[in-house]
Amino acid sequence: MNAIEIKELSKSYGNFKLEELNIELPGGCILGLIGENGAGKSTTIKLILGLLKRDSGSIKILGRDNLKENRLMKEDVGTVFDEVGIPDCLDARKIEKVMRRTFKRWNTDEYNALLKRFSVPTNRPFGKLSRGMKMKVGIAAALSHNAKLLLLDEATSGLDPVARDEFLDILNDFTRSEEHSVLISSHIVSDLEKICDYIAFLHNGKLLLFEEKDVLLSEYGIIHCPEQTLSELSKSAVICKKVSSYGAEAIVRRSEIPHSAEISPVTIEELFVCMAKEGAQ
Amino acid sequence: MKGLLLKDYYVVTRTCKVQLLVNVVFIIVAIITNENDRFMFLAVPVLIAGDIPITLIAIDEKSRWTEYSGALPYSTAQKVLSKYITGLIYVLLVCGIMFLTALCFNGSEIPLTIMFSLALAGALLIPSLMIPLCYKFGVNNGMLIFLILLFIIMFIFQSIFSTEEISALLLKCAEIPAPIFVLAGIAVYGASFGISTALGAVRGKK
């Protein structure tokens, strides 16, 4: 069963328009949603949760319509927003008491274990925690009610590199079960590259690309060559190029480049920046 | 909905300490003041208590709980109801304390039940008008619109009725059985909950 099935999803408000989004995330996988500010990442997550009203299209979460069975769906979904959203006066123990009365499958032991693992003080008010600590509390809450799907909107922002690495390990552990999936949006593309099975590029509300990460990395590469050589390649082979007095550098489709050419691996970040700049399809 | 009520309880007890202090100050002033002014000092905290749901909504907005609670398995009606229940409990609690204080030190001629029924009705009426506006326009804009509406209503009222007529009307009110005020206040409060739920659902899903 797919964890997320988004079909022809559209939403517009003000000057922003999310256009005909199509995404399918299989169970047990991690999807990285990459996009610059205002690309539509948070809007997508809010549409999934039913916090925004869609203009058209459909969303199924774990086989259920996200609007018709909204409350049931949220029992199975753990969410962390970029601003966690917990009142300043609550400490971790009080948050546990609130969540215990909120989720049917709340697991206090799991929550306490995560707090201990993250070294979060349980008696300090939320407002007096650092941004990283706040994020950890949010993550602990999202992981402690036996959720089958995690929606993480910039959840790694504010975490130091060690905590981020630990968090990514937790996500990897979480998705060992085929029942568990993750949708994570982040500006830190290197994090997503480490853990994601699928990558979606959003740019100005348009889905530029949705593909398995390994397929992307095997399909695209970088070549360094003289400008003249680059101009001899077919237009469809070159995704984007940078020309300087030292020569040319281009991200290319490996399948359309002569075998003799030396192609270096491309990173997801390089590919995204290239596609966003070119507005490529 | 127990989780929402518990969270609101924590927020009230942690962040509304100033209001609790105000209540104590008003009680002390009521005790030491002359008998004719006593009711006024005991009624004001009841009216102020009606403001609690607005404070809670403002704190929710500031802390982004409004957004976060959207990811929790609660309906819009439950989220709104939590504010109304917390507000009602708080108002009844303050009203009860003030009523007992008045009982101990009563010197007014007007029966206490009528006075406190009026105060209670007022404490329910004000948030009944304000909460839907806050859900529709946000707390800051909602309160501003409420004050403008209040000013317009008072201006119209003053234009239509003379001071003597208003005094006569208030005296007539004193003849109405006390439970009527309370029932009317609760009815308006209930209707306000329905409107807030509808507005909250619409505002949350622009």
Short mmCIF file of C-alpha atoms in Angstrom, two decimals:
data_model
loop_
_atom_site.label_atom_id
_atom_site.label_comp_id
_atom_site.label_asym_id
_atom_site.label_seq_id
_atom_site.Cartn_x
_atom_site.Cartn_y
_atom_site.Cartn_z
CA MET A 1 0.00 0.00 0.00
CA ASN A 2 1.22 3.48 -0.83
CA ALA A 3 1.76 5.75 2.15
CA ILE A 4 0.96 8.84 0.09
CA GLU A 5 -1.00 9.11 -3.14
CA ILE A 6 -1.37 12.63 -4.47
CA LYS A 7 -3.13 13.04 -7.80
CA GLU A 8 -3.55 16.22 -9.83
CA LEU A 9 -3.40 18.33 -6.67
CA SER A 10 -3.83 22.06 -7.23
CA LYS A 11 -4.09 24.97 -4.87
CA SER A 12 -3.85 28.67 -5.43
CA TYR A 13 -3.97 31.63 -3.10
CA GLY A 14 -2.68 35.13 -3.62
CA ASN A 15 0.10 35.01 -6.16
CA PHE A 16 1.02 31.43 -5.34
CA LYS A 17 -0.16 28.44 -7.32
CA LEU A 18 0.60 24.78 -6.69
CA GLU A 19 0.02 23.07 -10.01
CA GLU A 20 -1.18 19.52 -10.61
CA LEU A 21 1.06 17.75 -8.15
CA ASN A 22 1.40 13.98 -8.62
CA ILE A 23 3.32 12.00 -6.01
CA GLU A 24 3.19 8.37 -4.93
CA LEU A 25 5.25 7.26 -1.96
CA PRO A 26 5.41 3.50 -1.35
CA GLY A 27 5.37 2.17 2.20
CA GLY A 28 8.74 1.83 3.92
CA CYS A 29 10.28 4.69 1.93
CA ILE A 30 11.50 8.20 2.62
CA LEU A 31 10.58 11.02 0.28
CA GLY A 32 12.59 14.22 0.31
CA LEU A 33 10.73 17.32 -0.75
CA ILE A 34 13.20 19.87 -2.01
CA GLY A 35 12.44 23.41 -2.99
CA GLU A 36 13.42 27.00 -2.32
CA ASN A 37 11.38 29.24 0.01
CA GLY A 38 7.87 29.61 -1.34
CA ALA A 39 8.17 26.62 -3.65
CA GLY A 40 5.14 24.94 -2.10
CA LYS A 41 6.67 22.43 0.35
CA SER A 42 4.76 23.58 3.43
CA THR A 43 1.61 24.07 1.36
CA THR A 44 1.86 20.46 0.22
CA ILE A 45 2.23 19.22 3.80
CA LYS A 46 -0.70 21.37 4.97
CA LEU A 47 -2.84 20.08 2.11
CA ILE A 48 -1.97 16.51 3.11
CA LEU A 49 -3.08 17.24 6.69
CA GLY A 50 -6.26 18.93 5.47
CA LEU A 51 -5.23 22.25 7.02
CA LEU A 52 -5.71 23.93 3.66
CA LYS A 53 -8.59 23.42 1.27
CA ARG A 54 -7.45 22.07 -2.08
CA ASP A 55 -8.82 23.49 -5.31
CA SER A 56 -8.74 20.16 -7.13
CA GLY A 57 -7.17 16.72 -7.08
CA SER A 58 -7.12 13.98 -4.49
CA ILE A 59 -4.94 12.90 -1.59
CA LYS A 60 -4.89 9.46 -0.05
CA ILE A 61 -2.86 8.77 3.06
CA LEU A 62 -2.28 5.13 3.99
CA GLY A 63 -5.18 4.23 1.70
CA ARG A 64 -7.61 6.71 3.27
CA ASP A 65 -8.97 9.95 1.84
CA ASN A 66 -7.26 12.70 3.82
CA LEU A 67 -10.41 14.78 4.26
CA LYS A 68 -13.13 12.16 4.69
CA GLU A 69 -11.18 10.29 7.37
CA ASN A 70 -9.12 13.18 8.61
CA ARG A 71 -9.06 12.43 12.35
CA LEU A 72 -8.43 8.73 11.83
CA MET A 73 -5.62 9.61 9.45
CA LYS A 74 -3.98 11.91 12.01
CA GLU A 75 -3.75 9.06 14.52
CA ASP A 76 -1.37 7.45 12.02
CA VAL A 77 0.57 10.57 11.11
CA GLY A 78 3.31 12.25 13.14
CA THR A 79 4.03 15.83 12.19
CA VAL A 80 6.81 18.27 12.97
CA PHE A 81 6.59 21.81 11.61
CA ASP A 82 9.50 24.21 11.25
CA GLU A 83 8.15 26.04 14.32
CA VAL A 84 7.13 23.17 16.58
CA GLY A 85 4.03 24.94 17.91
CA ILE A 86 3.98 24.07 21.59
CA PRO A 87 3.11 26.80 24.12
CA ASP A 88 6.13 28.21 25.98
CA CYS A 89 4.88 27.32 29.46
CA LEU A 90 4.66 23.55 28.87
CA ASP A 91 7.62 21.38 29.77
CA ALA A 92 8.31 17.94 28.28
CA ARG A 93 6.43 16.15 31.07
CA LYS A 94 3.32 18.26 30.61
CA ILE A 95 3.52 17.76 26.85
CA GLU A 96 3.53 14.01 27.52
CA LYS A 97 0.39 14.30 29.64
CA VAL A 98 -1.36 16.29 26.90
CA MET A 99 -0.29 13.88 24.15
CA ARG A 100 -1.23 10.83 26.22
CA ARG A 101 -4.77 12.17 26.23
CA THR A 102 -4.62 13.05 22.54
CA PHE A 103 -3.38 9.92 20.75
CA LYS A 104 -4.99 6.52 21.26
CA ARG A 105 -1.68 4.68 20.76
CA TRP A 106 0.55 7.02 22.73
CA ASN A 107 3.67 5.31 24.08
CA THR A 108 5.07 7.07 27.16
CA ASP A 109 8.11 4.76 27.40
CA GLU A 110 9.06 5.52 23.81
CA TYR A 111 8.70 9.28 24.43
CA ASN A 112 10.81 9.19 27.58
CA ALA A 113 13.45 7.08 25.85
CA LEU A 114 13.68 9.56 22.98
CA LEU A 115 13.94 12.52 25.35
CA LYS A 116 16.74 10.74 27.16
CA ARG A 117 18.46 9.89 23.88
CA PHE A 118 18.20 13.53 22.77
CA SER A 119 19.29 14.78 26.24
CA VAL A 120 16.21 16.99 26.54
CA PRO A 121 15.61 18.34 30.08
CA THR A 122 12.10 17.28 31.08
CA ASN A 123 11.42 20.03 33.60
CA ARG A 124 12.43 23.08 31.58
CA PRO A 125 9.58 25.10 30.02
CA PHE A 126 9.42 24.79 26.25
CA GLY A 127 9.98 28.53 25.82
CA LYS A 128 13.34 28.28 27.59
CA LEU A 129 14.69 25.51 25.35
CA SER A 130 17.02 26.21 22.43
CA ARG A 131 15.59 25.88 18.92
CA GLY A 132 17.35 22.56 18.50
CA MET A 133 15.94 21.24 21.78
CA LYS A 134 12.44 22.40 20.81
CA MET A 135 12.78 20.51 17.56
CA LYS A 136 13.84 17.39 19.47
CA VAL A 137 10.76 17.57 21.69
CA GLY A 138 8.57 17.89 18.59
CA ILE A 139 10.32 14.95 16.96
CA ALA A 140 9.97 12.84 20.14
CA ALA A 141 6.23 13.60 20.26
CA ALA A 142 5.82 12.73 16.57
CA LEU A 143 7.63 9.41 17.01
CA SER A 144 5.81 8.29 20.17
CA HIS A 145 2.29 7.48 19.05
CA ASN A 146 3.07 4.61 16.71
CA ALA A 147 2.65 6.75 13.63
CA LYS A 148 2.92 5.02 10.27
CA LEU A 149 3.77 8.18 8.37
CA LEU A 150 5.95 11.09 9.46
CA LEU A 151 5.50 14.52 7.90
CA LEU A 152 8.52 16.65 8.67
CA ASP A 153 8.54 20.24 7.51
CA GLU A 154 12.08 21.59 7.87
CA ALA A 155 12.39 19.45 10.99
CA THR A 156 16.18 19.28 10.88
CA SER A 157 16.64 23.03 10.84
CA GLY A 158 18.13 24.26 14.09
CA LEU A 159 19.70 20.92 14.92
CA ASP A 160 23.46 20.74 15.24
CA PRO A 161 25.25 18.33 12.86
CA VAL A 162 25.55 15.58 15.49
CA ALA A 163 21.86 15.78 16.41
CA ARG A 164 20.93 15.90 12.72
CA ASP A 165 22.93 12.77 12.07
CA GLU A 166 21.28 11.06 15.04
CA PHE A 167 17.88 12.16 13.79
CA LEU A 168 18.58 10.76 10.33
CA ASP A 169 19.55 7.45 11.95
CA ILE A 170 16.21 7.43 13.77
CA LEU A 171 14.39 7.99 10.49
CA ASN A 172 16.33 5.15 8.90
CA ASP A 173 15.38 2.87 11.80
CA PHE A 174 11.78 4.02 11.55
CA THR A 175 11.47 3.06 7.89
CA ARG A 176 12.90 -0.42 8.36
CA SER A 177 9.31 -1.51 8.70
CA GLU A 178 7.42 -1.46 5.39
CA GLU A 179 4.50 0.06 7.26
CA HIS A 180 6.50 3.19 8.06
CA SER A 181 7.15 6.06 5.66
CA VAL A 182 8.49 9.57 5.86
CA LEU A 183 7.94 12.75 3.90
CA ILE A 184 10.61 15.26 4.82
CA SER A 185 11.14 18.73 3.43
CA SER A 186 14.43 20.45 4.05
CA HIS A 187 16.75 23.12 2.77
CA ILE A 188 19.67 20.95 3.82
CA VAL A 189 19.73 18.85 0.68
CA SER A 190 22.78 16.87 1.80
CA ASP A 191 20.66 15.44 4.65
CA LEU A 192 17.97 14.35 2.25
CA GLU A 193 20.55 12.83 -0.09
CA LYS A 194 21.78 10.65 2.76
CA ILE A 195 18.47 9.08 3.68
CA CYS A 196 15.85 9.53 0.98
CA ASP A 197 14.64 6.83 -1.38
CA TYR A 198 12.64 9.28 -3.47
CA ILE A 199 13.27 12.91 -4.32
CA ALA A 200 10.74 15.51 -5.43
CA PHE A 201 11.83 18.93 -6.69
CA LEU A 202 9.31 21.73 -6.27
CA HIS A 203 9.93 25.07 -7.92
CA ASN A 204 7.41 27.93 -7.89
CA GLY A 205 4.59 25.50 -7.16
CA LYS A 206 5.53 23.16 -10.00
CA LEU A 207 6.84 19.64 -9.57
CA LEU A 208 10.03 19.70 -11.64
CA LEU A 209 10.89 16.13 -10.91
CA PHE A 210 9.81 13.13 -8.85
CA GLU A 211 12.07 10.11 -9.03
CA GLU A 212 13.92 7.48 -7.07
CA LYS A 213 17.15 8.95 -5.78
CA ASP A 214 19.32 6.15 -7.16
CA VAL A 215 17.74 6.53 -10.58
CA LEU A 216 18.44 10.26 -10.50
CA LEU A 217 22.06 9.76 -9.54
CA SER A 218 22.56 7.16 -12.24
CA GLU A 219 20.68 9.16 -14.88
CA TYR A 220 22.47 12.46 -14.47
CA GLY A 221 26.14 13.43 -14.27
CA ILE A 222 28.53 16.32 -14.72
CA ILE A 223 30.94 16.80 -17.58
CA HIS A 224 33.81 19.24 -17.79
CA CYS A 225 34.84 20.08 -21.34
CA PRO A 226 35.59 22.91 -23.76
CA GLU A 227 32.56 24.99 -24.75
CA GLN A 228 32.89 23.79 -28.32
CA THR A 229 32.45 20.12 -27.27
CA LEU A 230 29.38 21.03 -25.26
CA SER A 231 27.75 22.75 -28.20
CA GLU A 232 28.13 19.53 -30.21
CA LEU A 233 25.93 17.61 -27.77
CA SER A 234 22.19 17.33 -28.36
CA LYS A 235 20.12 20.01 -26.59
CA SER A 236 18.11 17.42 -24.68
CA ALA A 237 21.30 15.93 -23.23
CA VAL A 238 22.31 19.12 -21.44
CA ILE A 239 20.18 20.07 -18.43
CA CYS A 240 22.16 23.18 -17.59
CA LYS A 241 25.61 24.57 -18.19
CA LYS A 242 28.10 27.00 -16.77
CA VAL A 243 30.65 28.49 -19.13
CA SER A 244 33.78 30.31 -18.02
CA SER A 245 37.14 31.23 -19.51
CA TYR A 246 38.47 27.91 -18.19
CA GLY A 247 35.92 25.84 -20.10
CA ALA A 248 32.39 24.56 -19.61
CA GLU A 249 30.70 22.51 -16.93
CA ALA A 250 27.32 20.93 -17.53
CA ILE A 251 24.85 18.62 -15.90
CA VAL A 252 23.88 16.09 -18.51
CA ARG A 253 21.74 13.02 -19.12
CA ARG A 254 24.24 10.16 -19.12
CA SER A 255 22.25 8.13 -21.68
CA GLU A 256 22.59 10.86 -24.29
CA ILE A 257 26.33 11.43 -23.92
CA PRO A 258 28.93 9.52 -25.97
CA HIS A 259 30.50 6.67 -24.00
CA SER A 260 33.93 8.16 -24.49
CA ALA A 261 33.03 11.27 -22.46
CA GLU A 262 34.20 11.39 -18.84
CA ILE A 263 31.20 11.94 -16.60
CA SER A 264 31.48 12.70 -12.86
CA PRO A 265 28.72 11.93 -10.37
CA VAL A 266 26.27 14.73 -9.63
CA THR A 267 24.86 15.51 -6.21
CA ILE A 268 21.15 16.03 -5.60
CA GLU A 269 21.89 19.60 -4.54
CA GLU A 270 23.74 20.37 -7.77
CA LEU A 271 20.94 18.83 -9.78
CA PHE A 272 18.25 20.77 -7.91
CA VAL A 273 20.04 24.11 -8.19
CA CYS A 274 20.57 23.49 -11.87
CA MET A 275 16.95 22.55 -12.53
CA ALA A 276 15.57 25.39 -10.43
CA LYS A 277 17.73 27.90 -12.28
CA GLU A 278 16.86 26.58 -15.67
CA GLY A 279 13.22 25.90 -14.81
CA ALA A 280 13.84 22.68 -16.67
CA GLN A 281 11.26 19.97 -17.09
CA MET B 1 -10.63 16.41 23.85
CA LYS B 2 -9.15 15.81 27.29
CA GLY B 3 -5.72 16.66 25.93
CA LEU B 4 -6.89 20.06 24.70
CA LEU B 5 -8.55 20.88 28.02
CA LEU B 6 -5.45 19.82 29.92
CA LYS B 7 -3.24 21.96 27.71
CA ASP B 8 -5.54 24.97 28.19
CA TYR B 9 -5.53 24.33 31.95
CA TYR B 10 -1.71 24.36 31.99
CA VAL B 11 -1.66 27.57 29.95
CA VAL B 12 -4.22 29.28 32.21
CA THR B 13 -2.45 28.34 35.43
CA ARG B 14 1.00 29.23 34.09
CA THR B 15 0.41 32.36 32.08
CA CYS B 16 -2.65 33.95 33.68
CA LYS B 17 -1.07 34.53 37.08
CA VAL B 18 -1.57 38.28 36.67
CA GLN B 19 -5.32 37.74 36.38
CA LEU B 20 -5.30 35.61 39.53
CA LEU B 21 -3.44 38.40 41.31
CA VAL B 22 -5.96 40.96 40.05
CA ASN B 23 -8.75 38.87 41.58
CA VAL B 24 -7.04 38.86 44.96
CA VAL B 25 -6.47 42.63 44.81
CA PHE B 26 -10.12 43.26 43.92
CA ILE B 27 -11.30 41.04 46.79
CA ILE B 28 -9.11 42.92 49.27
CA VAL B 29 -10.34 46.28 47.95
CA ALA B 30 -13.95 45.06 48.08
CA ILE B 31 -13.54 44.02 51.70
CA ILE B 32 -12.04 47.30 52.85
CA THR B 33 -14.22 49.60 50.73
CA ASN B 34 -17.65 50.93 51.73
CA GLU B 35 -20.68 48.68 51.38
CA ASN B 36 -22.22 50.48 48.38
CA ASP B 37 -19.13 50.07 46.18
CA ARG B 38 -18.40 46.51 47.22
CA PHE B 39 -20.38 44.83 44.45
CA MET B 40 -18.57 46.78 41.76
CA PHE B 41 -15.17 45.58 42.99
CA LEU B 42 -16.42 42.00 43.14
CA ALA B 43 -18.14 42.13 39.74
CA VAL B 44 -15.16 43.46 37.77
CA PRO B 45 -13.04 40.27 38.22
CA VAL B 46 -16.01 38.22 36.99
CA LEU B 47 -16.19 40.34 33.85
CA ILE B 48 -12.41 40.16 33.39
CA ALA B 49 -12.57 36.37 33.76
CA GLY B 50 -14.65 36.27 30.57
CA ASP B 51 -11.50 37.33 28.72
CA ILE B 52 -9.73 34.00 29.36
CA PRO B 53 -10.72 32.32 26.05
CA ILE B 54 -9.36 35.32 24.13
CA THR B 55 -6.08 35.11 26.05
CA LEU B 56 -5.87 31.40 25.25
CA ILE B 57 -6.50 31.97 21.54
CA ALA B 58 -3.84 34.72 21.51
CA ILE B 59 -1.30 32.40 23.16
CA ASP B 60 -2.18 29.64 20.67
CA GLU B 61 -1.59 32.02 17.78
CA LYS B 62 1.72 33.28 19.18
CA SER B 63 3.10 29.82 19.95
CA ARG B 64 1.85 28.39 16.61
CA TRP B 65 -0.24 25.84 18.53
CA THR B 66 -3.12 26.75 16.19
CA GLU B 67 -1.13 25.24 13.32
CA TYR B 68 0.27 22.32 15.33
CA SER B 69 -3.12 21.30 16.70
CA GLY B 70 -4.23 20.98 13.09
CA ALA B 71 -1.94 17.96 12.87
CA LEU B 72 -3.50 16.35 15.96
CA PRO B 73 -6.57 14.11 15.79
CA TYR B 74 -9.07 16.76 16.88
CA SER B 75 -11.96 18.32 15.00
CA THR B 76 -12.36 22.09 14.69
CA ALA B 77 -15.41 21.88 16.98
CA GLN B 78 -13.34 20.19 19.70
CA LYS B 79 -10.59 22.78 19.47
CA VAL B 80 -13.11 25.63 19.73
CA LEU B 81 -15.14 23.89 22.45
CA SER B 82 -12.05 23.53 24.62
CA LYS B 83 -11.76 27.33 24.74
CA TYR B 84 -15.44 27.78 25.60
CA ILE B 85 -15.38 25.12 28.33
CA THR B 86 -12.19 26.49 29.88
CA GLY B 87 -13.65 30.00 29.77
CA LEU B 88 -16.94 28.88 31.33
CA ILE B 89 -15.25 26.96 34.14
CA TYR B 90 -12.98 29.92 34.91
CA VAL B 91 -15.86 32.43 34.90
CA LEU B 92 -17.97 30.19 37.17
CA LEU B 93 -15.04 29.71 39.51
CA VAL B 94 -14.30 33.44 39.81
CA CYS B 95 -18.03 34.23 40.07
CA GLY B 96 -18.38 31.66 42.84
CA ILE B 97 -15.43 33.07 44.81
CA MET B 98 -16.72 36.63 44.44
CA PHE B 99 -20.24 35.55 45.40
CA LEU B 100 -18.97 33.87 48.57
CA THR B 101 -16.90 36.96 49.39
CA ALA B 102 -20.01 39.12 48.93
CA LEU B 103 -22.04 36.77 51.10
CA CYS B 104 -19.55 37.19 53.91
CA PHE B 105 -19.42 40.98 53.66
CA ASN B 106 -22.75 41.87 52.06
CA GLY B 107 -24.17 45.29 52.72
CA SER B 108 -25.91 46.09 49.45
CA GLU B 109 -29.68 46.40 49.19
CA ILE B 110 -29.96 44.65 45.82
CA PRO B 111 -30.15 40.87 46.24
CA LEU B 112 -26.82 39.22 45.60
CA THR B 113 -28.25 36.61 43.25
CA ILE B 114 -29.47 39.28 40.80
CA MET B 115 -26.19 41.18 40.94
CA PHE B 116 -24.08 38.14 40.31
CA SER B 117 -26.46 36.81 37.69
CA LEU B 118 -25.97 40.09 35.83
CA ALA B 119 -22.20 39.90 36.26
CA LEU B 120 -22.17 36.28 35.09
CA ALA B 121 -24.34 37.08 32.07
CA GLY B 122 -22.02 39.96 31.22
CA ALA B 123 -18.95 37.75 31.62
CA LEU B 124 -20.46 35.28 29.15
CA LEU B 125 -21.83 37.88 26.74
CA ILE B 126 -18.53 39.70 26.13
CA PRO B 127 -16.53 36.61 25.06
CA SER B 128 -19.57 35.39 23.13
CA LEU B 129 -19.17 38.41 20.89
CA MET B 130 -15.38 38.53 20.89
CA ILE B 131 -14.42 34.89 20.32
CA PRO B 132 -16.09 34.53 16.88
CA LEU B 133 -14.41 37.75 15.77
CA CYS B 134 -11.04 36.44 16.98
CA TYR B 135 -11.52 33.18 15.07
CA LYS B 136 -12.54 35.08 11.96
CA PHE B 137 -9.97 37.89 11.97
CA GLY B 138 -7.27 36.85 14.45
CA VAL B 139 -7.00 38.12 18.02
CA ASN B 140 -5.59 41.60 17.36
CA ASN B 141 -7.96 42.48 14.52
CA GLY B 142 -10.87 40.72 16.25
CA MET B 143 -10.50 42.79 19.42
CA LEU B 144 -10.20 46.00 17.40
CA ILE B 145 -13.38 45.19 15.46
CA PHE B 146 -15.13 44.32 18.74
CA LEU B 147 -14.23 47.69 20.26
CA ILE B 148 -15.40 49.54 17.14
CA LEU B 149 -18.70 47.60 17.16
CA LEU B 150 -19.12 48.29 20.89
CA PHE B 151 -18.58 51.99 20.30
CA ILE B 152 -21.12 52.05 17.45
CA ILE B 153 -23.72 50.13 19.50
CA MET B 154 -23.26 52.41 22.51
CA PHE B 155 -23.46 55.48 20.28
CA ILE B 156 -26.73 54.26 18.71
CA PHE B 157 -28.10 53.33 22.15
CA GLN B 158 -27.25 56.75 23.56
CA SER B 159 -28.80 58.46 20.51
CA ILE B 160 -32.10 56.58 20.84
CA PHE B 161 -32.55 56.54 24.64
CA SER B 162 -32.13 59.31 27.22
CA THR B 163 -30.13 58.72 30.43
CA GLU B 164 -33.40 58.51 32.40
CA GLU B 165 -34.76 55.90 30.02
CA ILE B 166 -31.58 53.85 30.35
CA SER B 167 -31.78 54.06 34.17
CA ALA B 168 -35.43 52.98 34.05
CA LEU B 169 -34.52 50.10 31.75
CA LEU B 170 -31.81 48.95 34.17
CA LEU B 171 -34.25 49.11 37.08
CA LYS B 172 -36.72 47.02 35.09
CA CYS B 173 -33.95 44.50 34.51
CA ALA B 174 -33.69 44.11 38.27
CA GLU B 175 -37.27 42.78 38.25
CA ILE B 176 -36.39 39.93 35.90
CA PRO B 177 -35.80 36.64 37.74
CA ALA B 178 -32.07 36.02 38.19
CA PRO B 179 -31.96 32.63 36.43
CA ILE B 180 -33.21 34.28 33.23
CA PHE B 181 -29.98 36.30 32.99
CA VAL B 182 -27.86 33.24 33.52
CA LEU B 183 -29.86 31.17 31.01
CA ALA B 184 -29.72 33.98 28.45
CA GLY B 185 -25.95 34.28 28.97
CA ILE B 186 -25.46 30.54 28.51
CA ALA B 187 -27.72 30.52 25.42
CA VAL B 188 -25.72 33.31 23.79
CA TYR B 189 -22.47 31.59 24.80
CA GLY B 190 -23.70 28.36 23.17
CA ALA B 191 -24.75 30.14 19.98
CA SER B 192 -21.36 31.86 19.90
CA PHE B 193 -19.67 28.44 20.06
CA GLY B 194 -21.58 27.37 16.93
CA ILE B 195 -20.58 30.50 15.06
CA SER B 196 -16.94 30.23 16.18
CA THR B 197 -16.76 26.61 15.04
CA ALA B 198 -18.05 27.55 11.59
CA LEU B 199 -15.72 30.56 11.33
CA GLY B 200 -12.74 28.64 12.77
CA ALA B 201 -13.19 25.89 10.22
CA VAL B 202 -13.39 28.38 7.34
CA ARG B 203 -10.45 30.52 8.52
CA GLY B 204 -8.27 27.48 9.05
CA LYS B 205 -8.83 26.23 5.51
CA LYS B 206 -8.41 29.26 3.30
#
